[in-house]
Amino acid sequence: MLSEFHTIGLIGKPHHQGTTQTLKRLLHWLQARHHEVLVEERVATELGQGVEAVDLLEIGERCDLAIVVGGDGNMLGAARVLAKYDIGVIGVNRGHLGFLTDLPPDAFEESLAKVLKGEYETEHRFLLEAEVHRHGELKASNTAVNEAVLHPGKIAHMIEYEVYIDDQFMYSQRADGMIVSTPTGSTAYALSAGGAILTPNLEALILVPMFPHTLSCRPIVVDASSTIKLLVSPDNGETLEVGCDGHVTLAVMPGDEIIIRRNTSEQLKLIHPKGYNYFHVLRNKLGWGSKLF
């Protein structure tokens, strides 16, 4: 039996009818069980009077568990903040695939009651740190749970860059961009671009070029302790971007260096109901065939 959860934070997608309904149901259910409940300020006004509205930082500081209602995008946005704290995070799926959200919105009570009593499994997922350097000076940085992506911006077109792994030159590339993904992100953008699925327990990163202008270029998996450097050609001629989980963008100029490495100071603490099985999740979300015998 693991530790029980007492102070609960509720987080969700603002101005979304289904999410609001689930948050209200969660709030009343948790209060009836005498839990202290804090509600993220962006959705607190939609839940009526008498809720304690706080920001994500205060949820991280005061709560034992954060319940995120929405899709993986909402989970990723919360996770980049909550990974700074020793707080468990569990998701109620109000999105599409929902690889990171375990609980169904219409029948969460039984599973969540067991979790709150200490019957759960804990899984840690590491994050990435992406930095943009210009003339040897750090210009911008941010974290990512899924992936950091070098891309041209709003209009897709070919760009030129070089790739270094631990300061060793790997190759130069003409492509629409480069995805550097964690195992968590291997079922997201990287998978759509043709990358392999990495099981969450792997200490690895996958690099997936986006529409490379050569048939010989393939995704490559490297150790998670590797430092990846993308050197943007000075001949690109326009501003590019590095996207972190599709939420945060860092401006990149021709000639800039992008450094991507594992974030060693923060990690996401995911909470799963007992019996969680990653391969069951893959079969369910990706529509893989069930057992024949």
GROMACS .gro file of C-alpha atoms in nm:
model
  293
    1MET     CA    1   0.000   0.000   0.000
    2LEU     CA    2   0.144   0.337  -0.104
    3SER     CA    3   0.072   0.677   0.049
    4GLU     CA    4  -0.283   0.808   0.039
    5PHE     CA    5  -0.368   1.138  -0.130
    6HIS     CA    6  -0.540   1.409   0.073
    7THR     CA    7  -0.502   1.749  -0.100
    8ILE     CA    8  -0.614   1.733  -0.462
    9GLY     CA    9  -0.563   1.983  -0.744
   10LEU     CA   10  -0.808   2.000  -1.034
   11ILE     CA   11  -0.685   2.117  -1.374
   12GLY     CA   12  -0.870   2.120  -1.705
   13LYS     CA   13  -0.927   2.272  -2.044
   14PRO     CA   14  -1.100   2.611  -2.005
   15HIS     CA   15  -1.432   2.682  -2.177
   16HIS     CA   16  -1.492   2.321  -2.277
   17GLN     CA   17  -1.838   2.193  -2.190
   18GLY     CA   18  -1.745   1.827  -2.142
   19THR     CA   19  -1.440   1.915  -1.933
   20THR     CA   20  -1.642   2.151  -1.714
   21GLN     CA   21  -1.904   1.883  -1.650
   22THR     CA   22  -1.637   1.634  -1.545
   23LEU     CA   23  -1.460   1.890  -1.323
   24LYS     CA   24  -1.786   1.971  -1.143
   25ARG     CA   25  -1.853   1.603  -1.090
   26LEU     CA   26  -1.500   1.550  -0.960
   27LEU     CA   27  -1.523   1.850  -0.730
   28HIS     CA   28  -1.847   1.738  -0.564
   29TRP     CA   29  -1.728   1.376  -0.539
   30LEU     CA   30  -1.396   1.475  -0.377
   31GLN     CA   31  -1.560   1.720  -0.137
   32ALA     CA   32  -1.810   1.452  -0.031
   33ARG     CA   33  -1.510   1.235   0.057
   34HIS     CA   34  -1.368   1.522   0.268
   35HIS     CA   35  -1.064   1.595   0.053
   36GLU     CA   36  -0.915   1.943   0.038
   37VAL     CA   37  -0.957   2.055  -0.325
   38LEU     CA   38  -0.773   2.336  -0.506
   39VAL     CA   39  -0.887   2.436  -0.855
   40GLU     CA   40  -0.662   2.584  -1.122
   41GLU     CA   41  -0.764   2.947  -1.167
   42ARG     CA   42  -0.841   2.926  -1.541
   43VAL     CA   43  -1.130   2.684  -1.481
   44ALA     CA   44  -1.230   2.779  -1.125
   45THR     CA   45  -1.483   3.043  -1.236
   46GLU     CA   46  -1.670   2.779  -1.438
   47LEU     CA   47  -1.728   2.561  -1.131
   48GLY     CA   48  -1.937   2.808  -0.934
   49GLN     CA   49  -1.891   2.968  -0.593
   50GLY     CA   50  -1.696   2.835  -0.300
   51VAL     CA   51  -1.393   2.689  -0.481
   52GLU     CA   52  -1.035   2.779  -0.390
   53ALA     CA   53  -0.875   2.913  -0.709
   54VAL     CA   54  -0.495   2.893  -0.738
   55ASP     CA   55  -0.232   2.886  -1.012
   56LEU     CA   56  -0.041   2.578  -1.125
   57LEU     CA   57   0.259   2.666  -0.910
   58GLU     CA   58   0.048   2.663  -0.593
   59ILE     CA   59  -0.107   2.332  -0.694
   60GLY     CA   60   0.246   2.192  -0.726
   61GLU     CA   61   0.346   2.330  -0.387
   62ARG     CA   62   0.038   2.234  -0.183
   63CYS     CA   63  -0.123   1.927  -0.343
   64ASP     CA   64  -0.042   1.557  -0.317
   65LEU     CA   65  -0.215   1.476  -0.645
   66ALA     CA   66  -0.318   1.673  -0.953
   67ILE     CA   67  -0.609   1.547  -1.165
   68VAL     CA   68  -0.593   1.679  -1.521
   69VAL     CA   69  -0.918   1.666  -1.720
   70GLY     CA   70  -0.875   1.690  -2.097
   71GLY     CA   71  -0.652   1.541  -2.362
   72ASP     CA   72  -0.280   1.481  -2.378
   73GLY     CA   73  -0.227   1.847  -2.471
   74ASN     CA   74  -0.372   1.960  -2.140
   75MET     CA   75  -0.166   1.700  -1.958
   76LEU     CA   76   0.152   1.819  -2.130
   77GLY     CA   77   0.087   2.184  -2.044
   78ALA     CA   78   0.035   2.099  -1.677
   79ALA     CA   79   0.321   1.850  -1.668
   80ARG     CA   80   0.585   2.101  -1.777
   81VAL     CA   81   0.502   2.304  -1.465
   82LEU     CA   82   0.423   2.026  -1.217
   83ALA     CA   83   0.740   1.831  -1.298
   84LYS     CA   84   0.922   2.084  -1.080
   85TYR     CA   85   0.739   1.946  -0.774
   86ASP     CA   86   0.698   1.615  -0.594
   87ILE     CA   87   0.335   1.574  -0.695
   88GLY     CA   88   0.156   1.284  -0.859
   89VAL     CA   89  -0.041   1.351  -1.178
   90ILE     CA   90  -0.330   1.146  -1.316
   91GLY     CA   91  -0.552   1.222  -1.616
   92VAL     CA   92  -0.921   1.195  -1.701
   93ASN     CA   93  -0.951   1.162  -2.077
   94ARG     CA   94  -1.161   1.427  -2.248
   95GLY     CA   95  -0.946   1.431  -2.563
   96HIS     CA   96  -0.897   1.196  -2.857
   97LEU     CA   97  -0.623   0.934  -2.811
   98GLY     CA   98  -0.523   1.019  -2.455
   99PHE     CA   99  -0.205   0.816  -2.408
  100LEU     CA  100  -0.137   0.996  -2.078
  101THR     CA  101  -0.492   1.006  -1.944
  102ASP     CA  102  -0.605   0.681  -1.783
  103LEU     CA  103  -0.948   0.749  -1.632
  104PRO     CA  104  -1.274   0.755  -1.832
  105PRO     CA  105  -1.483   1.071  -1.774
  106ASP     CA  106  -1.809   0.886  -1.714
  107ALA     CA  107  -1.684   0.615  -1.477
  108PHE     CA  108  -1.382   0.745  -1.285
  109GLU     CA  109  -1.514   0.691  -0.931
  110GLU     CA  110  -1.419   0.329  -0.864
  111SER     CA  111  -1.064   0.354  -1.001
  112LEU     CA  112  -0.998   0.696  -0.851
  113ALA     CA  113  -1.125   0.588  -0.508
  114LYS     CA  114  -0.866   0.309  -0.505
  115VAL     CA  115  -0.593   0.549  -0.617
  116LEU     CA  116  -0.678   0.797  -0.341
  117LYS     CA  117  -0.658   0.517  -0.082
  118GLY     CA  118  -0.305   0.427  -0.197
  119GLU     CA  119  -0.375   0.153  -0.450
  120TYR     CA  120  -0.186   0.280  -0.753
  121GLU     CA  121   0.128   0.247  -0.962
  122THR     CA  122   0.386   0.522  -1.003
  123GLU     CA  123   0.579   0.590  -1.321
  124HIS     CA  124   0.840   0.859  -1.381
  125ARG     CA  125   0.888   1.018  -1.723
  126PHE     CA  126   1.186   1.238  -1.801
  127LEU     CA  127   1.168   1.574  -1.979
  128LEU     CA  128   1.383   1.752  -2.237
  129GLU     CA  129   1.551   2.088  -2.210
  130ALA     CA  130   1.578   2.281  -2.538
  131GLU     CA  131   1.812   2.581  -2.569
  132VAL     CA  132   1.876   2.827  -2.852
  133HIS     CA  133   2.230   2.970  -2.863
  134ARG     CA  134   2.336   3.264  -3.083
  135HIS     CA  135   2.701   3.363  -3.114
  136GLY     CA  136   2.778   3.162  -2.800
  137GLU     CA  137   2.502   3.329  -2.595
  138LEU     CA  138   2.192   3.155  -2.461
  139LYS     CA  139   1.891   3.333  -2.614
  140ALA     CA  140   1.594   3.116  -2.509
  141SER     CA  141   1.509   2.784  -2.345
  142ASN     CA  142   1.214   2.572  -2.237
  143THR     CA  143   1.121   2.220  -2.138
  144ALA     CA  144   0.927   1.950  -2.322
  145VAL     CA  145   0.761   1.628  -2.210
  146ASN     CA  146   0.703   1.490  -2.560
  147GLU     CA  147   0.940   1.650  -2.807
  148ALA     CA  148   1.140   1.947  -2.925
  149VAL     CA  149   1.094   2.020  -3.297
  150LEU     CA  150   1.302   2.238  -3.526
  151HIS     CA  151   1.077   2.359  -3.809
  152PRO     CA  152   1.035   2.653  -4.050
  153GLY     CA  153   0.732   2.809  -3.880
  154LYS     CA  154   0.389   2.857  -4.033
  155ILE     CA  155   0.475   2.758  -4.391
  156ALA     CA  156   0.645   2.420  -4.444
  157HIS     CA  157   0.952   2.426  -4.664
  158MET     CA  158   1.295   2.270  -4.675
  159ILE     CA  159   1.563   2.389  -4.432
  160GLU     CA  160   1.928   2.297  -4.392
  161TYR     CA  161   2.094   2.196  -4.066
  162GLU     CA  162   2.369   1.976  -3.924
  163VAL     CA  163   2.324   1.722  -3.645
  164TYR     CA  164   2.584   1.650  -3.376
  165ILE     CA  165   2.560   1.387  -3.102
  166ASP     CA  166   2.788   1.461  -2.804
  167ASP     CA  167   2.984   1.700  -3.028
  168GLN     CA  168   3.040   1.428  -3.289
  169PHE     CA  169   2.915   1.517  -3.637
  170MET     CA  170   2.640   1.275  -3.750
  171TYR     CA  171   2.510   1.424  -4.075
  172SER     CA  172   2.393   1.733  -4.257
  173GLN     CA  173   2.032   1.738  -4.364
  174ARG     CA  174   1.788   1.903  -4.600
  175ALA     CA  175   1.439   1.844  -4.462
  176ASP     CA  176   1.126   2.015  -4.336
  177GLY     CA  177   1.259   1.988  -3.983
  178MET     CA  178   1.380   1.757  -3.707
  179ILE     CA  179   1.190   1.597  -3.417
  180VAL     CA  180   1.381   1.504  -3.102
  181SER     CA  181   1.148   1.296  -2.887
  182THR     CA  182   1.138   1.129  -2.547
  183PRO     CA  183   0.982   0.782  -2.510
  184THR     CA  184   0.667   0.961  -2.390
  185GLY     CA  185   0.655   1.157  -2.716
  186SER     CA  186   0.733   0.858  -2.936
  187THR     CA  187   0.356   0.792  -2.970
  188ALA     CA  188   0.288   1.153  -3.068
  189TYR     CA  189   0.440   1.370  -3.343
  190ALA     CA  190   0.741   1.140  -3.387
  191LEU     CA  191   0.513   0.842  -3.456
  192SER     CA  192   0.322   1.037  -3.721
  193ALA     CA  193   0.654   1.121  -3.887
  194GLY     CA  194   0.755   0.755  -3.909
  195GLY     CA  195   0.947   0.709  -3.585
  196ALA     CA  196   0.954   0.397  -3.370
  197ILE     CA  197   0.757   0.357  -3.047
  198LEU     CA  198   0.986   0.360  -2.743
  199THR     CA  199   0.852   0.199  -2.427
  200PRO     CA  200   0.842   0.449  -2.139
  201ASN     CA  201   1.106   0.267  -1.931
  202LEU     CA  202   1.377   0.322  -2.193
  203GLU     CA  203   1.651   0.574  -2.121
  204ALA     CA  204   1.661   0.688  -2.482
  205LEU     CA  205   1.577   0.963  -2.730
  206ILE     CA  206   1.467   0.926  -3.090
  207LEU     CA  207   1.559   1.170  -3.368
  208VAL     CA  208   1.311   1.174  -3.657
  209PRO     CA  209   1.381   1.395  -3.962
  210MET     CA  210   1.070   1.544  -4.118
  211PHE     CA  211   1.038   1.466  -4.490
  212PRO     CA  212   1.414   1.444  -4.555
  213HIS     CA  213   1.536   1.508  -4.908
  214THR     CA  214   1.706   1.168  -4.923
  215LEU     CA  215   1.581   0.811  -4.902
  216SER     CA  216   1.883   0.703  -4.695
  217CYS     CA  217   1.794   0.908  -4.386
  218ARG     CA  218   1.609   0.719  -4.114
  219PRO     CA  219   1.509   0.780  -3.751
  220ILE     CA  220   1.783   0.701  -3.502
  221VAL     CA  221   1.765   0.616  -3.130
  222VAL     CA  222   2.039   0.746  -2.899
  223ASP     CA  223   2.109   0.724  -2.528
  224ALA     CA  224   1.909   0.966  -2.313
  225SER     CA  225   2.230   1.109  -2.168
  226SER     CA  226   2.335   1.232  -2.513
  227THR     CA  227   2.360   1.601  -2.595
  228ILE     CA  228   2.206   1.676  -2.933
  229LYS     CA  229   2.312   1.984  -3.126
  230LEU     CA  230   2.131   2.110  -3.434
  231LEU     CA  231   2.336   2.370  -3.621
  232VAL     CA  232   2.115   2.577  -3.851
  233SER     CA  233   2.271   2.674  -4.181
  234PRO     CA  234   2.345   3.049  -4.211
  235ASP     CA  235   2.203   3.025  -4.565
  236ASN     CA  236   1.846   2.948  -4.455
  237GLY     CA  237   1.762   3.314  -4.489
  238GLU     CA  238   1.471   3.342  -4.248
  239THR     CA  239   1.363   3.288  -3.890
  240LEU     CA  240   1.283   2.930  -3.787
  241GLU     CA  241   1.128   2.793  -3.466
  242VAL     CA  242   1.182   2.526  -3.204
  243GLY     CA  243   0.850   2.400  -3.074
  244CYS     CA  244   0.826   2.235  -2.730
  245ASP     CA  245   0.528   1.996  -2.715
  246GLY     CA  246   0.356   2.215  -2.975
  247HIS     CA  247   0.278   2.470  -2.703
  248VAL     CA  248   0.589   2.685  -2.661
  249THR     CA  249   0.796   2.822  -2.950
  250LEU     CA  250   1.152   2.953  -2.942
  251ALA     CA  251   1.271   3.179  -3.226
  252VAL     CA  252   1.571   3.050  -3.422
  253MET     CA  253   1.784   3.261  -3.658
  254PRO     CA  254   2.009   3.134  -3.938
  255GLY     CA  255   2.339   3.018  -3.788
  256ASP     CA  256   2.193   2.946  -3.442
  257GLU     CA  257   2.271   2.633  -3.241
  258ILE     CA  258   1.992   2.435  -3.077
  259ILE     CA  259   2.102   2.223  -2.782
  260ILE     CA  260   1.861   1.950  -2.671
  261ARG     CA  261   1.935   1.730  -2.373
  262ARG     CA  262   1.764   1.545  -2.093
  263ASN     CA  263   1.641   1.764  -1.810
  264THR     CA  264   1.815   1.618  -1.505
  265SER     CA  265   1.641   1.830  -1.240
  266GLU     CA  266   1.274   1.766  -1.321
  267GLN     CA  267   1.058   1.461  -1.395
  268LEU     CA  268   0.691   1.389  -1.436
  269LYS     CA  269   0.542   1.160  -1.169
  270LEU     CA  270   0.252   0.980  -1.336
  271ILE     CA  271  -0.002   0.792  -1.126
  272HIS     CA  272  -0.182   0.492  -1.278
  273PRO     CA  273  -0.459   0.272  -1.138
  274LYS     CA  274  -0.348  -0.076  -1.032
  275GLY     CA  275  -0.320  -0.312  -1.327
  276TYR     CA  276  -0.198  -0.045  -1.572
  277ASN     CA  277  -0.042  -0.208  -1.879
  278TYR     CA  278   0.136   0.001  -2.144
  279PHE     CA  279   0.077  -0.252  -2.421
  280HIS     CA  280  -0.294  -0.260  -2.344
  281VAL     CA  281  -0.289   0.119  -2.390
  282LEU     CA  282  -0.117   0.081  -2.727
  283ARG     CA  283  -0.365  -0.184  -2.844
  284ASN     CA  284  -0.659   0.029  -2.735
  285LYS     CA  285  -0.540   0.366  -2.866
  286LEU     CA  286  -0.382   0.249  -3.192
  287GLY     CA  287  -0.641  -0.012  -3.277
  288TRP     CA  288  -0.398  -0.304  -3.280
  289GLY     CA  289  -0.543  -0.653  -3.322
  290SER     CA  290  -0.643  -0.846  -3.013
  291LYS     CA  291  -0.516  -1.195  -2.927
  292LEU     CA  292  -0.621  -1.468  -3.170
  293PHE     CA  293  -0.594  -1.756  -2.919
   0.00000   0.00000   0.00000
